[in-house]
PDB file of C-alpha atoms and ligand atoms in Angstrom:
ATOM      1  CA  UNK U 806      15.882   5.231  17.392  1.00  0.00           C
ATOM      2  CA  UNK U 807      14.582   4.969  13.866  1.00  0.00           C
ATOM      3  CA  UNK U 808      11.506   6.454  12.228  1.00  0.00           C
ATOM      4  CA  UNK U 809       9.821   3.668  10.226  1.00  0.00           C
ATOM      5  CA  UNK U 810       7.456   4.128   7.313  1.00  0.00           C
ATOM      6  CA  UNK U 811       5.638   1.126   5.831  1.00  0.00           C
ATOM      7  CA  UNK U 812       2.927   0.942   3.205  1.00  0.00           C
ATOM      8  CA  UNK U 813       0.106   1.686   5.656  1.00  0.00           C
ATOM      9  CA  UNK U 814       1.857   2.780   8.853  1.00  0.00           C
ATOM     10  CA  UNK U 815       3.962   5.571  10.304  1.00  0.00           C
ATOM     11  CA  UNK U 816       5.968   4.196  13.236  1.00  0.00           C
ATOM     12  CA  UNK U 817       7.524   7.010  15.258  1.00  0.00           C
ATOM     13  CA  UNK U 818       9.985   6.711  18.178  1.00  0.00           C
ATOM     14  CA  UNK U 819       8.477   8.170  21.358  1.00  0.00           C
ATOM     15  CA  UNK U 820      10.881   7.235  24.134  1.00  0.00           C
ATOM     16  CA  UNK U 821      13.618   4.656  24.742  1.00  0.00           C
ATOM     17  CA  UNK U 822      12.787   1.287  23.105  1.00  0.00           C
ATOM     18  CA  UNK U 823       9.255   2.448  22.293  1.00  0.00           C
ATOM     19  CA  UNK U 824       7.491   3.525  19.089  1.00  0.00           C
ATOM     20  CA  UNK U 825       3.935   4.716  18.410  1.00  0.00           C
ATOM     21  CA  UNK U 826       2.090   3.158  15.466  1.00  0.00           C
ATOM     22  CA  UNK U 827      -0.092   5.512  13.384  1.00  0.00           C
ATOM     23  CA  UNK U 828      -2.578   4.836  10.594  1.00  0.00           C
ATOM     24  CA  UNK U 829      -1.011   6.692   7.648  1.00  0.00           C
ATOM     25  CA  UNK U 830      -4.439   7.539   6.259  1.00  0.00           C
ATOM     26  CA  UNK U 831      -5.501   9.785   9.135  1.00  0.00           C
ATOM     27  CA  UNK U 832      -2.444   9.790  11.475  1.00  0.00           C
ATOM     28  CA  UNK U 833      -4.563   8.155  14.163  1.00  0.00           C
ATOM     29  CA  UNK U 834      -2.690   6.283  16.939  1.00  0.00           C
ATOM     30  CA  UNK U 835      -3.492   2.570  16.701  1.00  0.00           C
ATOM     31  CA  UNK U 836      -0.854   0.930  18.884  1.00  0.00           C
ATOM     32  CA  UNK U 837       2.565   0.777  20.503  1.00  0.00           C
ATOM     33  CA  UNK U 838       5.657  -1.184  19.621  1.00  0.00           C
ATOM     34  CA  UNK U 839       8.431  -2.042  22.082  1.00  0.00           C
ATOM     35  CA  UNK U 840      11.809  -3.454  21.094  1.00  0.00           C
ATOM     36  CA  UNK U 841      14.791  -4.232  23.320  1.00  0.00           C
ATOM     37  CA  UNK U 842      17.757  -6.542  22.756  1.00  0.00           C
ATOM     38  CA  UNK U 843      16.177  -8.706  20.010  1.00  0.00           C
ATOM     39  CA  UNK U 844      12.793  -8.902  21.800  1.00  0.00           C
ATOM     40  CA  UNK U 845       9.733  -7.109  20.532  1.00  0.00           C
ATOM     41  CA  UNK U 846       6.234  -6.571  21.827  1.00  0.00           C
ATOM     42  CA  UNK U 847       3.240  -5.022  20.045  1.00  0.00           C
ATOM     43  CA  UNK U 848       0.075  -3.702  21.664  1.00  0.00           C
ATOM     44  CA  UNK U 849      -2.787  -2.779  19.316  1.00  0.00           C
ATOM     45  CA  UNK U 850      -6.189  -1.175  19.736  1.00  0.00           C
ATOM     46  CA  UNK U 851      -8.986  -3.750  19.247  1.00  0.00           C
ATOM     47  CA  UNK U 852     -10.209  -2.285  15.927  1.00  0.00           C
ATOM     48  CA  UNK U 853      -6.760  -2.908  14.378  1.00  0.00           C
ATOM     49  CA  UNK U 854      -6.341  -6.533  15.496  1.00  0.00           C
ATOM     50  CA  UNK U 855      -6.332  -9.159  12.752  1.00  0.00           C
ATOM     51  CA  UNK U 856      -5.697  -6.636   9.948  1.00  0.00           C
ATOM     52  CA  UNK U 857      -2.019  -7.484   9.457  1.00  0.00           C
ATOM     53  CA  UNK U 858      -0.890  -4.409  11.411  1.00  0.00           C
ATOM     54  CA  UNK U 859       1.241  -6.469  13.820  1.00  0.00           C
ATOM     55  CA  UNK U 860       2.996  -8.223  10.924  1.00  0.00           C
ATOM     56  CA  UNK U 861       3.591  -4.997   9.007  1.00  0.00           C
ATOM     57  CA  UNK U 862       4.902  -3.044  12.015  1.00  0.00           C
ATOM     58  CA  UNK U 863       7.088  -5.917  13.290  1.00  0.00           C
ATOM     59  CA  UNK U 864       8.515  -6.540   9.817  1.00  0.00           C
ATOM     60  CA  UNK U 865       9.129  -2.806   9.286  1.00  0.00           C
ATOM     61  CA  UNK U 866      10.936  -2.582  12.620  1.00  0.00           C
ATOM     62  CA  UNK U 867      13.078  -5.683  12.029  1.00  0.00           C
ATOM     63  CA  UNK U 868      14.141  -4.412   8.601  1.00  0.00           C
ATOM     64  CA  UNK U 869      15.020  -0.991  10.052  1.00  0.00           C
ATOM     65  CA  UNK U 870      16.915  -2.332  13.094  1.00  0.00           C
ATOM     66  CA  UNK U 871      18.863  -5.041  11.273  1.00  0.00           C
ATOM     67  CA  UNK U 872      19.857  -7.487  14.070  1.00  0.00           C
ATOM     68  CA  UNK U 873      21.041 -11.084  13.497  1.00  0.00           C
ATOM     69  CA  UNK U 874      18.114 -12.605  15.386  1.00  0.00           C
ATOM     70  CA  UNK U 875      14.714 -11.539  16.694  1.00  0.00           C
ATOM     71  CA  UNK U 876      12.715 -13.074  19.542  1.00  0.00           C
ATOM     72  CA  UNK U 877       9.105 -12.851  20.686  1.00  0.00           C
ATOM     73  CA  UNK U 878       6.863 -14.516  23.235  1.00  0.00           C
ATOM     74  CA  UNK U 879       3.139 -15.016  22.949  1.00  0.00           C
ATOM     75  CA  UNK U 880       0.310 -17.173  24.285  1.00  0.00           C
ATOM     76  CA  UNK U 881      -2.173 -15.930  21.670  1.00  0.00           C
ATOM     77  CA  UNK U 882      -2.951 -18.261  18.751  1.00  0.00           C
ATOM     78  CA  UNK U 883      -3.364 -15.453  16.176  1.00  0.00           C
ATOM     79  CA  UNK U 884      -0.085 -13.821  17.271  1.00  0.00           C
ATOM     80  CA  UNK U 885       1.720 -17.176  17.021  1.00  0.00           C
ATOM     81  CA  UNK U 886       0.404 -17.649  13.485  1.00  0.00           C
ATOM     82  CA  UNK U 887       1.630 -14.198  12.417  1.00  0.00           C
ATOM     83  CA  UNK U 888       5.065 -15.037  13.869  1.00  0.00           C
ATOM     84  CA  UNK U 889       5.167 -18.355  11.960  1.00  0.00           C
ATOM     85  CA  UNK U 890       4.121 -16.484   8.800  1.00  0.00           C
ATOM     86  CA  UNK U 891       7.251 -14.348   9.105  1.00  0.00           C
ATOM     87  CA  UNK U 892       9.503 -17.387   9.525  1.00  0.00           C
ATOM     88  CA  UNK U 893       9.663 -17.502  13.338  1.00  0.00           C
ATOM     89  CA  UNK U 894      10.299 -20.979  14.758  1.00  0.00           C
ATOM     90  CA  UNK U 895       9.112 -22.104  18.184  1.00  0.00           C
ATOM     91  CA  UNK U 896      11.903 -22.591  20.729  1.00  0.00           C
ATOM     92  CA  UNK U 897      11.396 -23.887  24.253  1.00  0.00           C
ATOM     93  CA  UNK U 898       9.437 -20.914  25.598  1.00  0.00           C
ATOM     94  CA  UNK U 899       9.619 -18.309  22.836  1.00  0.00           C
ATOM     95  CA  UNK U 900       9.742 -17.813  19.052  1.00  0.00           C
ATOM     96  CA  UNK U 901      12.881 -16.866  17.123  1.00  0.00           C
ATOM     97  CA  UNK U 902      13.865 -15.944  13.561  1.00  0.00           C
ATOM     98  CA  UNK U 903      17.224 -15.083  11.994  1.00  0.00           C
ATOM     99  CA  UNK U 904      17.668 -12.109   9.656  1.00  0.00           C
ATOM    100  CA  UNK U 905      18.247 -14.522   6.728  1.00  0.00           C
ATOM    101  CA  UNK U 906      15.037 -16.510   7.195  1.00  0.00           C
ATOM    102  CA  UNK U 907      12.810 -13.509   7.988  1.00  0.00           C
ATOM    103  CA  UNK U 908      10.042 -13.231   5.363  1.00  0.00           C
ATOM    104  CA  UNK U 909       7.131 -10.868   4.866  1.00  0.00           C
ATOM    105  CA  UNK U 910       4.003 -12.880   4.080  1.00  0.00           C
ATOM    106  CA  UNK U 911       2.093 -11.495   1.102  1.00  0.00           C
ATOM    107  CA  UNK U 912      -1.354 -13.106   0.878  1.00  0.00           C
ATOM    108  CA  UNK U 913      -2.306 -10.702  -1.914  1.00  0.00           C
ATOM    109  CA  UNK U 914       0.108 -12.164  -4.494  1.00  0.00           C
ATOM    110  CA  UNK U 915      -0.818 -15.718  -3.517  1.00  0.00           C
ATOM    111  CA  UNK U 916      -4.539 -14.983  -3.921  1.00  0.00           C
ATOM    112  CA  UNK U 917      -4.076 -13.572  -7.426  1.00  0.00           C
ATOM    113  CA  UNK U 918      -1.818 -16.452  -8.473  1.00  0.00           C
ATOM    114  CA  UNK U 919      -4.385 -18.981  -7.259  1.00  0.00           C
ATOM    115  CA  UNK U 920      -7.057 -17.276  -9.416  1.00  0.00           C
ATOM    116  CA  UNK U 921      -4.758 -17.183 -12.474  1.00  0.00           C
ATOM    117  CA  UNK U 922      -4.733 -13.367 -12.530  1.00  0.00           C
ATOM    118  CA  UNK U 923      -1.562 -11.922 -14.072  1.00  0.00           C
ATOM    119  CA  UNK U 924      -0.096  -8.483 -13.352  1.00  0.00           C
ATOM    120  CA  UNK U 925      -0.962  -7.166 -16.802  1.00  0.00           C
ATOM    121  CA  UNK U 926      -4.655  -7.622 -16.046  1.00  0.00           C
ATOM    122  CA  UNK U 927      -4.472  -5.324 -13.039  1.00  0.00           C
ATOM    123  CA  UNK U 928      -5.456  -1.923 -14.434  1.00  0.00           C
ATOM    124  CA  UNK U 929      -6.775  -0.590 -11.107  1.00  0.00           C
ATOM    125  CA  UNK U 930      -4.331   0.776  -8.520  1.00  0.00           C
ATOM    126  CA  UNK U 931      -3.408  -1.315  -5.471  1.00  0.00           C
ATOM    127  CA  UNK U 932      -5.770  -0.736  -2.527  1.00  0.00           C
ATOM    128  CA  UNK U 933      -4.329  -1.687   0.869  1.00  0.00           C
ATOM    129  CA  UNK U 934      -6.507  -3.230   3.572  1.00  0.00           C
ATOM    130  CA  UNK U 935      -7.730  -0.741   6.191  1.00  0.00           C
ATOM    131  CA  UNK U 936      -5.663  -0.717   9.395  1.00  0.00           C
ATOM    132  CA  UNK U 937      -8.696   0.315  11.470  1.00  0.00           C
ATOM    133  CA  UNK U 938     -12.228  -1.034  11.096  1.00  0.00           C
ATOM    134  CA  UNK U 939     -15.304  -0.499  13.249  1.00  0.00           C
ATOM    135  CA  UNK U 940     -18.850  -1.874  13.063  1.00  0.00           C
ATOM    136  CA  UNK U 941     -21.075   0.265  10.852  1.00  0.00           C
ATOM    137  CA  UNK U 942     -24.703   0.013   9.663  1.00  0.00           C
ATOM    138  CA  UNK U 943     -26.749  -3.083   8.920  1.00  0.00           C
ATOM    139  CA  UNK U 944     -26.932  -3.348   5.112  1.00  0.00           C
ATOM    140  CA  UNK U 945     -30.033  -3.830   2.928  1.00  0.00           C
ATOM    141  CA  UNK U 946     -29.592  -7.630   3.228  1.00  0.00           C
ATOM    142  CA  UNK U 947     -29.556  -7.425   7.070  1.00  0.00           C
ATOM    143  CA  UNK U 948     -25.829  -8.152   7.265  1.00  0.00           C
ATOM    144  CA  UNK U 949     -23.483  -6.301   9.609  1.00  0.00           C
ATOM    145  CA  UNK U 950     -20.844  -4.141   7.908  1.00  0.00           C
ATOM    146  CA  UNK U 951     -17.497  -2.595   8.808  1.00  0.00           C
ATOM    147  CA  UNK U 952     -15.925   0.722   7.778  1.00  0.00           C
ATOM    148  CA  UNK U 953     -12.853   2.796   8.579  1.00  0.00           C
ATOM    149  CA  UNK U 954     -13.835   5.042  11.548  1.00  0.00           C
ATOM    150  CA  UNK U 955     -13.587   8.241   9.452  1.00  0.00           C
ATOM    151  CA  UNK U 956     -15.671   6.824   6.609  1.00  0.00           C
ATOM    152  CA  UNK U 957     -18.225   5.501   9.125  1.00  0.00           C
ATOM    153  CA  UNK U 958     -18.549   8.962  10.681  1.00  0.00           C
ATOM    154  CA  UNK U 959     -18.880  10.668   7.267  1.00  0.00           C
ATOM    155  CA  UNK U 960     -21.434   8.076   6.085  1.00  0.00           C
ATOM    156  CA  UNK U 961     -23.639   8.712   9.124  1.00  0.00           C
ATOM    157  CA  UNK U 962     -23.513  12.464   8.644  1.00  0.00           C
ATOM    158  CA  UNK U 963     -24.331  12.070   4.960  1.00  0.00           C
ATOM    159  CA  UNK U 964     -27.180   9.615   5.556  1.00  0.00           C
ATOM    160  CA  UNK U 965     -28.750  11.978   8.120  1.00  0.00           C
ATOM    161  CA  UNK U 966     -28.409  14.998   5.795  1.00  0.00           C
ATOM    162  CA  UNK U 967     -30.100  13.017   3.004  1.00  0.00           C
ATOM    163  CA  UNK U 968     -32.862  11.956   5.400  1.00  0.00           C
ATOM    164  CA  UNK U 969     -33.413  15.609   6.342  1.00  0.00           C
ATOM    165  CA  UNK U 970     -33.947  16.240   2.613  1.00  0.00           C
ATOM    166  CA  UNK U 971     -36.421  13.321   2.427  1.00  0.00           C
ATOM    167  CA  UNK U 972     -33.986  10.917   0.685  1.00  0.00           C
ATOM    168  CA  UNK U 973     -33.220   7.392   1.932  1.00  0.00           C
ATOM    169  CA  UNK U 974     -29.624   6.163   1.556  1.00  0.00           C
ATOM    170  CA  UNK U 975     -28.958   2.524   2.420  1.00  0.00           C
ATOM    171  CA  UNK U 976     -25.764   0.422   2.416  1.00  0.00           C
ATOM    172  CA  UNK U 977     -25.450  -2.583   0.100  1.00  0.00           C
ATOM    173  CA  UNK U 978     -21.817  -3.345   0.906  1.00  0.00           C
ATOM    174  CA  UNK U 979     -18.933  -1.698   2.784  1.00  0.00           C
ATOM    175  CA  UNK U 980     -15.554  -3.217   3.783  1.00  0.00           C
ATOM    176  CA  UNK U 981     -14.571  -6.383   1.919  1.00  0.00           C
ATOM    177  CA  UNK U 982     -11.373  -8.346   2.620  1.00  0.00           C
ATOM    178  CA  UNK U 983      -8.980  -9.507  -0.114  1.00  0.00           C
ATOM    179  CA  UNK U 984      -9.883 -13.084   0.777  1.00  0.00           C
ATOM    180  CA  UNK U 985     -13.611 -12.367   0.355  1.00  0.00           C
ATOM    181  CA  UNK U 986     -12.926 -10.690  -3.008  1.00  0.00           C
ATOM    182  CA  UNK U 987     -10.999 -13.819  -4.087  1.00  0.00           C
ATOM    183  CA  UNK U 988     -13.948 -16.014  -3.034  1.00  0.00           C
ATOM    184  CA  UNK U 989     -16.355 -13.875  -5.112  1.00  0.00           C
ATOM    185  CA  UNK U 990     -14.164 -14.305  -8.201  1.00  0.00           C
ATOM    186  CA  UNK U 991     -13.541 -18.016  -7.577  1.00  0.00           C
ATOM    187  CA  UNK U 992     -17.311 -18.572  -7.309  1.00  0.00           C
ATOM    188  CA  UNK U 993     -17.842 -17.002 -10.748  1.00  0.00           C
ATOM    189  CA  UNK U 994     -14.931 -18.967 -12.273  1.00  0.00           C
ATOM    190  CA  UNK U 995     -16.515 -22.145 -10.875  1.00  0.00           C
ATOM    191  CA  UNK U 996     -19.710 -21.170 -12.724  1.00  0.00           C
ATOM    192  CA  UNK U 997     -17.795 -21.017 -16.015  1.00  0.00           C
ATOM    193  CA  UNK U 998     -17.623 -17.225 -16.410  1.00  0.00           C
ATOM    194  CA  UNK U 999     -14.419 -16.153 -18.251  1.00  0.00           C
ATOM    195  CA  UNK U1000     -11.860 -14.306 -16.098  1.00  0.00           C
ATOM    196  CA  UNK U1001     -11.801 -11.202 -18.351  1.00  0.00           C
ATOM    197  CA  UNK U1002     -15.581 -10.822 -18.020  1.00  0.00           C
ATOM    198  CA  UNK U1003     -15.364 -11.186 -14.234  1.00  0.00           C
ATOM    199  CA  UNK U1004     -12.592  -8.579 -13.960  1.00  0.00           C
ATOM    200  CA  UNK U1005     -14.716  -5.968 -15.746  1.00  0.00           C
ATOM    201  CA  UNK U1006     -17.223  -6.256 -12.881  1.00  0.00           C
ATOM    202  CA  UNK U1007     -15.121  -7.364  -9.877  1.00  0.00           C
ATOM    203  CA  UNK U1008     -11.671  -5.882  -9.322  1.00  0.00           C
ATOM    204  CA  UNK U1009      -8.903  -8.377  -8.501  1.00  0.00           C
ATOM    205  CA  UNK U1010      -8.028  -9.007  -4.818  1.00  0.00           C
ATOM    206  CA  UNK U1011      -5.803  -6.153  -3.642  1.00  0.00           C
ATOM    207  CA  UNK U1012      -7.371  -3.711  -6.112  1.00  0.00           C
ATOM    208  CA  UNK U1013     -10.867  -3.178  -4.718  1.00  0.00           C
ATOM    209  CA  UNK U1014     -11.564   0.126  -2.974  1.00  0.00           C
ATOM    210  CA  UNK U1015     -13.710  -1.901  -0.575  1.00  0.00           C
ATOM    211  CA  UNK U1016     -10.480  -3.212   1.076  1.00  0.00           C
ATOM    212  CA  UNK U1017      -9.730   0.292   2.377  1.00  0.00           C
ATOM    213  CA  UNK U1018     -12.904   0.414   4.476  1.00  0.00           C
ATOM    214  CA  UNK U1019     -13.764   3.710   2.788  1.00  0.00           C
ATOM    215  CA  UNK U1020     -15.816   2.554  -0.222  1.00  0.00           C
ATOM    216  CA  UNK U1021     -19.542   1.879   0.012  1.00  0.00           C
ATOM    217  CA  UNK U1022     -22.196   0.595  -2.364  1.00  0.00           C
ATOM    218  CA  UNK U1023     -25.423   2.544  -1.869  1.00  0.00           C
ATOM    219  CA  UNK U1024     -29.041   1.810  -2.708  1.00  0.00           C
ATOM    220  CA  UNK U1025     -32.443   3.304  -1.887  1.00  0.00           C
ATOM    221  CA  UNK U1026     -36.006   1.998  -1.652  1.00  0.00           C
ATOM    222  CA  UNK U1027     -37.828   0.915  -4.821  1.00  0.00           C
ATOM    223  CA  UNK U1028     -34.555   0.463  -6.738  1.00  0.00           C
ATOM    224  CA  UNK U1029     -32.704  -2.801  -7.300  1.00  0.00           C
ATOM    225  CA  UNK U1030     -29.321  -2.947  -5.518  1.00  0.00           C
ATOM    226  CA  UNK U1031     -26.205  -2.726  -7.740  1.00  0.00           C
ATOM    227  CA  UNK U1032     -28.213  -1.883 -10.860  1.00  0.00           C
ATOM    228  CA  UNK U1033     -27.483   0.938 -13.318  1.00  0.00           C
ATOM    229  CA  UNK U1034     -31.117   2.015 -12.856  1.00  0.00           C
ATOM    230  CA  UNK U1035     -29.933   3.567  -9.558  1.00  0.00           C
ATOM    231  CA  UNK U1036     -28.789   6.552 -11.653  1.00  0.00           C
ATOM    232  CA  UNK U1037     -32.415   7.641 -12.099  1.00  0.00           C
ATOM    233  CA  UNK U1038     -33.206   7.512  -8.359  1.00  0.00           C
ATOM    234  CA  UNK U1039     -33.641  10.616  -6.146  1.00  0.00           C
ATOM    235  CA  UNK U1040     -30.819   9.155  -3.999  1.00  0.00           C
ATOM    236  CA  UNK U1041     -28.348   9.274  -6.913  1.00  0.00           C
ATOM    237  CA  UNK U1042     -29.382  12.846  -7.750  1.00  0.00           C
ATOM    238  CA  UNK U1043     -28.853  13.806  -4.087  1.00  0.00           C
ATOM    239  CA  UNK U1044     -25.423  12.070  -3.962  1.00  0.00           C
ATOM    240  CA  UNK U1045     -24.326  13.814  -7.156  1.00  0.00           C
ATOM    241  CA  UNK U1046     -25.338  17.198  -5.713  1.00  0.00           C
ATOM    242  CA  UNK U1047     -24.127  16.768  -2.134  1.00  0.00           C
ATOM    243  CA  UNK U1048     -21.966  13.604  -1.736  1.00  0.00           C
ATOM    244  CA  UNK U1049     -18.697  15.556  -2.108  1.00  0.00           C
ATOM    245  CA  UNK U1050     -19.678  17.790   0.828  1.00  0.00           C
ATOM    246  CA  UNK U1051     -19.225  14.697   2.995  1.00  0.00           C
ATOM    247  CA  UNK U1052     -16.137  13.448   1.136  1.00  0.00           C
ATOM    248  CA  UNK U1053     -17.894  10.819  -0.995  1.00  0.00           C
ATOM    249  CA  UNK U1054     -16.951  10.647  -4.696  1.00  0.00           C
ATOM    250  CA  UNK U1055     -18.289   8.218  -7.327  1.00  0.00           C
ATOM    251  CA  UNK U1056     -15.262   6.088  -8.304  1.00  0.00           C
ATOM    252  CA  UNK U1057     -16.372   4.499 -11.577  1.00  0.00           C
ATOM    253  CA  UNK U1058     -18.262   6.934 -13.833  1.00  0.00           C
ATOM    254  CA  UNK U1059     -19.118   6.035 -17.442  1.00  0.00           C
ATOM    255  CA  UNK U1060     -16.032   5.197 -19.586  1.00  0.00           C
ATOM    256  CA  UNK U1061     -13.664   5.355 -16.596  1.00  0.00           C
ATOM    257  CA  UNK U1062      -9.930   4.866 -17.105  1.00  0.00           C
ATOM    258  CA  UNK U1063      -9.882   1.552 -15.179  1.00  0.00           C
ATOM    259  CA  UNK U1064     -12.066  -0.412 -17.602  1.00  0.00           C
ATOM    260  CA  UNK U1065     -14.602  -0.992 -14.796  1.00  0.00           C
ATOM    261  CA  UNK U1066     -18.287  -0.917 -15.741  1.00  0.00           C
ATOM    262  CA  UNK U1067     -20.302   2.205 -14.845  1.00  0.00           C
ATOM    263  CA  UNK U1068     -21.121   1.905 -11.120  1.00  0.00           C
ATOM    264  CA  UNK U1069     -23.451   4.735 -10.040  1.00  0.00           C
ATOM    265  CA  UNK U1070     -23.865   2.949  -6.665  1.00  0.00           C
ATOM    266  CA  UNK U1071     -20.158   2.846  -5.687  1.00  0.00           C
ATOM    267  CA  UNK U1072     -18.874   5.849  -3.691  1.00  0.00           C
ATOM    268  CA  UNK U1073     -15.548   6.226  -1.891  1.00  0.00           C
ATOM    269  CA  UNK U1074     -14.650   8.487   1.024  1.00  0.00           C
ATOM    270  CA  UNK U1075     -11.759  10.929   0.401  1.00  0.00           C
ATOM    271  CA  UNK U1076     -11.131  13.228   3.392  1.00  0.00           C
ATOM    272  CA  UNK U1077      -9.701  16.123   1.346  1.00  0.00           C
ATOM    273  CA  UNK U1078     -12.862  16.276  -0.732  1.00  0.00           C
ATOM    274  CA  UNK U1079     -15.086  16.704   2.316  1.00  0.00           C
ATOM    275  CA  UNK U1080     -15.611  19.594   4.689  1.00  0.00           C
ATOM    276  CA  UNK U1081     -16.252  17.438   7.752  1.00  0.00           C
ATOM    277  CA  UNK U1082     -12.752  16.113   8.477  1.00  0.00           C
TER     278      UNK U1082
HETATM  279 ZN1   ZN Y2001     -18.498  -1.160  -4.729  1.00  0.00          ZN
END
């Protein structure tokens, strides 16, 4: 029984043929993985479905086990598509892949290639997609948002504390997928904006802190969203004084090392910085 560590997951053996899947970020249990004689089965909590967790845990397991062939059965369309993405081929009543044809799909590289973004332009660190997301607040444009459960909890505590001090904090944006980030950039390219100019404002897919479900853009009343003028608002003063108490740190101060413009509105949750873990 092997302990498996992937980019985002810790997969620990619990009993015979069974592993528990943990979110590496907070060691929270998000699912179970069963494997016996080439067959595997994955059961995930609802807030981890569709985030590539099944692919990453199955691929991690198959690499660690090293059999000739792997088999799986499913009636679910999204599960079938993740199996096909890893090279599984439909047999009569199941799916099968050989060790040689097993592939790990990497949508992140494909997205950047399709936008013409080369590695040398990626000055920001890689930011993996959250493996847990739950519904959070309605944003200032009346859209629903999603956050990692820990960041959601910290945001609510922080917003309430600000309110108690007479300060309104409001979300502009929370979780964003790599695909959505690619669409934002493609839209600007279509409008004739040069790629270098876009990348000083929008990080490349795979490099936005918004993928992690822990970054939020914040605004307050009487200030324009995503404008540098936010720095003179009472909300910004409050965040600077007390944001770290709740684990929120401003990611892109003036002249930051990533070459990203000054973003006084963008704050990211870091559990070690906060006292409310
Ligand atoms: Zn942001």
